[in-house]
XYZ file of C-alpha atoms in Angstrom:
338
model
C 53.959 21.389 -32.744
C 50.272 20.420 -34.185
C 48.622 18.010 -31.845
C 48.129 15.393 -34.249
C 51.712 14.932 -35.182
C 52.316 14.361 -31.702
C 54.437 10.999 -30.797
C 51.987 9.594 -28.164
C 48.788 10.055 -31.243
C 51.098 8.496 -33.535
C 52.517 5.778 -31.305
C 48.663 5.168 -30.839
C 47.379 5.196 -34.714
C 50.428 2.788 -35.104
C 52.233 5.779 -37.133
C 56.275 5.914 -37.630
C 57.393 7.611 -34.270
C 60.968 10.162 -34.281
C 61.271 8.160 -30.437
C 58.834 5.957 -27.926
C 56.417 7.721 -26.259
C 56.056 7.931 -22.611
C 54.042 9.001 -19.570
C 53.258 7.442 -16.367
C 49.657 5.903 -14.836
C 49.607 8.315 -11.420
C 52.624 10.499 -12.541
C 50.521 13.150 -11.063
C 50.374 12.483 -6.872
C 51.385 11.521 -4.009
C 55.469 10.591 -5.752
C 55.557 14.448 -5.989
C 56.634 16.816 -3.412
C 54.404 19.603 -5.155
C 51.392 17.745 -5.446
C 51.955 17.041 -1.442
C 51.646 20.596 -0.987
C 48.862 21.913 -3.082
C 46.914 19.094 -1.493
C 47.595 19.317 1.886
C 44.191 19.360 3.862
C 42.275 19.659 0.739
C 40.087 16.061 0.310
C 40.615 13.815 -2.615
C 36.968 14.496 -4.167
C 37.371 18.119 -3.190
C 40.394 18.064 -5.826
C 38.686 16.830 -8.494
C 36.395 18.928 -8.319
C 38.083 22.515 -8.741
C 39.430 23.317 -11.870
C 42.710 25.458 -10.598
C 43.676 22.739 -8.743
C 43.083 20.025 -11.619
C 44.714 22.077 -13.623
C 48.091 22.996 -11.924
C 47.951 18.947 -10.516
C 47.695 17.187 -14.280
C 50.401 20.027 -15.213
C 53.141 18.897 -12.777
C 54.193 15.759 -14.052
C 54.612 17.503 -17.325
C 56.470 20.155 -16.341
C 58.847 18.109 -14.177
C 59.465 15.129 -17.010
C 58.842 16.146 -20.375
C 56.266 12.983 -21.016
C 54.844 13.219 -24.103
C 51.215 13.151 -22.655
C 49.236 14.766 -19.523
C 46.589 12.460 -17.924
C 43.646 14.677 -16.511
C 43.837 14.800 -13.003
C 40.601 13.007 -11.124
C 39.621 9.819 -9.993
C 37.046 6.996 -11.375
C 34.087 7.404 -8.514
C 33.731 11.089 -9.908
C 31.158 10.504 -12.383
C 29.307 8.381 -9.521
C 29.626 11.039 -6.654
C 28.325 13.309 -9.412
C 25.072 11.472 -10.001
C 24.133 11.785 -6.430
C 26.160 7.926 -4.902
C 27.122 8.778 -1.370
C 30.612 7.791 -1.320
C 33.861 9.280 -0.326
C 37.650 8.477 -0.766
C 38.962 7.934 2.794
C 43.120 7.940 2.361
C 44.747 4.776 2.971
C 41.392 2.647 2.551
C 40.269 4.384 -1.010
C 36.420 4.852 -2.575
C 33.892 3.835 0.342
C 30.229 4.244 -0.242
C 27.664 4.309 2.122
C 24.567 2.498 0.980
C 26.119 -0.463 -1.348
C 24.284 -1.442 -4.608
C 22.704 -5.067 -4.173
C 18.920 -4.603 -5.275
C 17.452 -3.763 -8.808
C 16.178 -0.518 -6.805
C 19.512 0.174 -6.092
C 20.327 -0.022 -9.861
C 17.611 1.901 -10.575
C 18.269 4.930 -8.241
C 21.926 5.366 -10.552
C 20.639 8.101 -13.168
C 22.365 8.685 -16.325
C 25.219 11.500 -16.142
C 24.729 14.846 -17.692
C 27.393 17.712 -18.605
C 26.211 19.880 -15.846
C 27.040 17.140 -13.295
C 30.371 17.910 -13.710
C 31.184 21.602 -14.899
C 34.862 21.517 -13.356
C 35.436 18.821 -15.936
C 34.793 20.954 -18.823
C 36.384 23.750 -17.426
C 39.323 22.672 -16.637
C 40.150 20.746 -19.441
C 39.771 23.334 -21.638
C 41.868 25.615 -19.381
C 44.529 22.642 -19.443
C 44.440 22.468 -23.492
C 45.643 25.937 -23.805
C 48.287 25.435 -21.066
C 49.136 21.717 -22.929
C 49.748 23.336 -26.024
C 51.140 20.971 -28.171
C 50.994 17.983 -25.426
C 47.928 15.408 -26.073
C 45.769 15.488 -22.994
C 44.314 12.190 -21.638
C 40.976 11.768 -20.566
C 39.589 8.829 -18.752
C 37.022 6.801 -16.527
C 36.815 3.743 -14.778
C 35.111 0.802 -16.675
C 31.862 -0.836 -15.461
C 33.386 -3.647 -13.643
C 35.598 -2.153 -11.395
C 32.508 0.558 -10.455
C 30.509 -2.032 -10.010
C 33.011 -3.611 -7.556
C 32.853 -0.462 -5.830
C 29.128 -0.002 -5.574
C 28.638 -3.593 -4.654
C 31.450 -4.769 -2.378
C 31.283 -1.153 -0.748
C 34.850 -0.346 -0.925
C 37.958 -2.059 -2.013
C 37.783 -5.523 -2.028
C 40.155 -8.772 -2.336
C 38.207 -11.192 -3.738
C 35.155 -9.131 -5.005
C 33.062 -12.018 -3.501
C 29.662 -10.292 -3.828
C 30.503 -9.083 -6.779
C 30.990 -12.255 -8.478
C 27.970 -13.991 -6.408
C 25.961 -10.578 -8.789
C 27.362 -11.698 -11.874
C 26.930 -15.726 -12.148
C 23.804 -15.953 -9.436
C 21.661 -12.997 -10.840
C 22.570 -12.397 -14.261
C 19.655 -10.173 -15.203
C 20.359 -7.698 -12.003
C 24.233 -7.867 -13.394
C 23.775 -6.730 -16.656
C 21.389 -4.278 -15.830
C 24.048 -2.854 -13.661
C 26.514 -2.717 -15.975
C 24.475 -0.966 -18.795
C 23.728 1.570 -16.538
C 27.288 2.234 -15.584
C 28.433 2.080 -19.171
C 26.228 4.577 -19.937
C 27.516 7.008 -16.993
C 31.051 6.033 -18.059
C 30.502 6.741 -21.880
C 28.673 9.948 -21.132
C 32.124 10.986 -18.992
C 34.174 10.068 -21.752
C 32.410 12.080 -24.200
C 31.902 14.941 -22.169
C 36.218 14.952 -21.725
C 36.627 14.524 -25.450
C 33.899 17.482 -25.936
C 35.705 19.530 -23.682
C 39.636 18.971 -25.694
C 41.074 15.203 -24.451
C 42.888 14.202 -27.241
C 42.875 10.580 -26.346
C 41.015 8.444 -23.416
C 41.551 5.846 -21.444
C 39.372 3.284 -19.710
C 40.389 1.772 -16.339
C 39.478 -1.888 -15.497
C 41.688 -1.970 -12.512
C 40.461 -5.441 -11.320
C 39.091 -6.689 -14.272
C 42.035 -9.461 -13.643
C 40.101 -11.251 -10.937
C 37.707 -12.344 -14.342
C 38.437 -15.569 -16.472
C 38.285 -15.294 -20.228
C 34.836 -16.485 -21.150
C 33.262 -14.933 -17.968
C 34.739 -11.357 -19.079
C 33.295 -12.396 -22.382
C 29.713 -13.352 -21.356
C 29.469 -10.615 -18.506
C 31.528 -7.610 -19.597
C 32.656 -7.430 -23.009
C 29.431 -6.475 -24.646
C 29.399 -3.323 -22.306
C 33.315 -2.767 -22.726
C 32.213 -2.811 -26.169
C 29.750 -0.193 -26.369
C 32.179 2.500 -24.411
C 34.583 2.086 -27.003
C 32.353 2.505 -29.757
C 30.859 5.389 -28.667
C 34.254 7.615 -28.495
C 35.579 6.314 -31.727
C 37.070 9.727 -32.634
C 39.939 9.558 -30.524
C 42.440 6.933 -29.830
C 41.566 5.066 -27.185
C 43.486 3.014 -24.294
C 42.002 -0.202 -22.327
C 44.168 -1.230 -19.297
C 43.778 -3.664 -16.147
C 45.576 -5.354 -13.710
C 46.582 -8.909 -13.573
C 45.188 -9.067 -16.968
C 47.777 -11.465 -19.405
C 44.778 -14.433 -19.538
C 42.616 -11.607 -20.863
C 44.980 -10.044 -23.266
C 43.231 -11.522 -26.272
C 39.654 -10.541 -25.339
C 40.968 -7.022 -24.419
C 41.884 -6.966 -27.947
C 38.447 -7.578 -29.057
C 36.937 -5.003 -26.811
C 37.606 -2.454 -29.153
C 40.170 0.122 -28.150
C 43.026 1.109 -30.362
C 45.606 0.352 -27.978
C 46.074 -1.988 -24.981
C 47.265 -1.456 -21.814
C 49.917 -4.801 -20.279
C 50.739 -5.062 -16.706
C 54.682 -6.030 -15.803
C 53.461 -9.916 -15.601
C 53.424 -10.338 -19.339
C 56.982 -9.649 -21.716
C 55.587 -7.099 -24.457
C 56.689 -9.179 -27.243
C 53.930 -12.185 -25.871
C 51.784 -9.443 -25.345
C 51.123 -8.715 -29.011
C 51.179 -12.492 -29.713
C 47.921 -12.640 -27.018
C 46.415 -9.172 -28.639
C 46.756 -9.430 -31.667
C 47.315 -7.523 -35.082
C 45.852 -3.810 -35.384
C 46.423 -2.982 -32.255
C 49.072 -0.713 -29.960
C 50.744 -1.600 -27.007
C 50.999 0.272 -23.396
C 53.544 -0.723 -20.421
C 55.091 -1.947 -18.924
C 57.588 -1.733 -16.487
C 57.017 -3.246 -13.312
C 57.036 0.337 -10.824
C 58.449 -1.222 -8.142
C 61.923 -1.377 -10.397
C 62.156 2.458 -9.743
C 62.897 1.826 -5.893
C 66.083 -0.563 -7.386
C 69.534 1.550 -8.288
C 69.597 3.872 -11.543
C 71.330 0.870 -13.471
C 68.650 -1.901 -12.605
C 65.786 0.572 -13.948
C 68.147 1.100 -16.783
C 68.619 -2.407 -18.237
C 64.769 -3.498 -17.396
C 63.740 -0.352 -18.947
C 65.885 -1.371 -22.091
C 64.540 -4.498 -22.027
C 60.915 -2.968 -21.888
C 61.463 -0.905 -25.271
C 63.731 -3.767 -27.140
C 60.104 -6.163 -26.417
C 57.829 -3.623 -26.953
C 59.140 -3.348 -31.155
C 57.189 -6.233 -31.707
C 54.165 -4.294 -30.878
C 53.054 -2.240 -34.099
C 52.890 0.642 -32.349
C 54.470 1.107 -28.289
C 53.741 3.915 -25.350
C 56.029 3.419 -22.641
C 54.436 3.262 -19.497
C 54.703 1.488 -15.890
C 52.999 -1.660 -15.946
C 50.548 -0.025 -13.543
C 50.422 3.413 -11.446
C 53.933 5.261 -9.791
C 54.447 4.074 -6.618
C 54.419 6.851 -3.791
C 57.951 6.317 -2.368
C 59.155 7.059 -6.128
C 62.012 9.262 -6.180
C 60.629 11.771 -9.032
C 64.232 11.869 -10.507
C 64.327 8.326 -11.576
C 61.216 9.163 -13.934
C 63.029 12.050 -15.303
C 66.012 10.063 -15.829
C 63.695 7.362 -17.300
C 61.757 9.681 -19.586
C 65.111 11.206 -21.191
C 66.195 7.548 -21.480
C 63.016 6.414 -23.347
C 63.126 9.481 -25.791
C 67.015 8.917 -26.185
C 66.592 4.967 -27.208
């Protein structure tokens, strides 16, 4: 099948699809009993940074479901470990980093990214685009805010106190911040794209902790500038806890929009929009439920979602780990069956 006539590009460009679309945010981890074991002792970072094991990790999902797109395996404090931040992804607790961003030095010392920071990128996304064949490949990176969350707070945060007290008490030191970051993140994009991703996706995971006019004033212009610079493929925006944002998303400039399970699709795409896509967005904790609850929600998810102009089915955020991996093939034959 040519690439570009695939369903997921199409659903994307807001083409006539022959079915819906679907893959999975985390499809590829810790719900699968084969990604348990190619990881086992190996460290998160280590992972993402060795091609065979990308590889064989972004091709599991795909073998075991038939989705109609791979995501490339990594994680969004690559392109920062990369530039030289001392960090490290402790299981159970997530990105740490040792020396916190809170000074303009600090901002300073984050250097722009360059290809040959990250080799294993290239490599093995060209290695997975012969293996894909046919199947569009997914690249992405996490947006400014949530990085910056990370630098700043340290680690994973509630509230993302400091954070905020950055943003609306020193302004200048914010923004410089985030234009460094979208310039790390944009480079990363480009350098998956380069290498064969067919489509990207940007990450604001807590982008939801933002009101409207705040994400307006203090992230959309950088938002902005990362999807502008990757206009070549079709790009994805997602966040959680974002339905107050939905219409700024919109704005921001991708082609399609990511919705958490808080909002129904159908007042999703009143909040976005016109000319845009929809992702999502069943709620992942419906797949611990019996086969016929995940059936009639998922039902519900696609019957909502035609009021989008164009729909990928998705979770409304990342596959939980005590997933049973047969309810997502059962899912994914009943999306391409609807």
């Amino acid at each position: 099948m040519n690439l570009a006539d695939s369903a997921f590009l199409r659903a994307c460009r807001r083409q006539a699809v022959p079915y819906t679309p679907v893959w999975y945010m985390r499809m590829a981890g810790r719900s699968l009993p084969e990604y348990l074991k190619v990881r086992e002792g190996v460290p998160m970072l280590t992972a993402c940074s060795t091609p065979d094991l990308i590889v064989e990790i972004t091709m599991q999902p795909v073998r075991r479901y038939g989705v109609d797109a791979a995501i490339f395996f990594s994680d969004i404090v690559v392109p920062l470990k990369a530039i030289g931040v001392d960090l490290d992804i402790k299981p159970g607790v997530g990105p740490v980093v040792a020396e916190p961003v809170r000074d303009v030095k600090a901002i300073e010392a984050l250097r722009p990214l360059e290809p040959g920071d990250v080799p294993y990128v290239t490599e093995a996304i060209q290695a997975l685009t012969g293996e894909l064949g046919g199947t569009p490949l997914i690249g992405f990176a996490g947006a400014p805010f949530t990085l910056g969350s990370y630098l700043i707070e340290g680690g994973p945060s509630k509230n993302h106190d400091r954070t905020k007290a950055m943003m609306y008490g020193e302004p200048k030191m914010w923004h410089a911040l985030m234009e460094r970051l979208s310039g790390i993140v944009l480079e990363h994009l480009r350098i998956q794209i380069a290498a064969g991703a067919s489509a990207v996706q940007l990450f604001d995971s807590w982008v939801g902790t933002v009101a409207p006019d705040d994400y307006r004033e203090f992230i959309l212009p950088h938002t902005r500038r990362i999807f502008e610079g990757v206009a070549d493929v079709p790009r994805i925006h997602f966040g959680v806890g974002t339905g107050e944002l939905l219409g700024v998303l919109g704005e921001a400039g991708a082609d399609v929009v990511g919705v958490d399970w808080r909002v129904p699709l159908d007042e999703a795409a009143r909040r976005v929009g016109p000319g845009k896509a929809l992702q999502g967005n069943l709620d992942p904790a419906i797949l611990l439920a019996p086969w016929e609850v995940v059936e009639r929600r998922a039902r519900e998810v696609l019957r909502r979602g035609r009021a989008a102009e164009g729909h990928v089915f998705n979770l409304g955020h990342g596959v939980l780990p005590a997933t049973d991996p047969d309810q997502l093939k059962r899912l994914t034959d009943l999306v391409h069956e609807f």
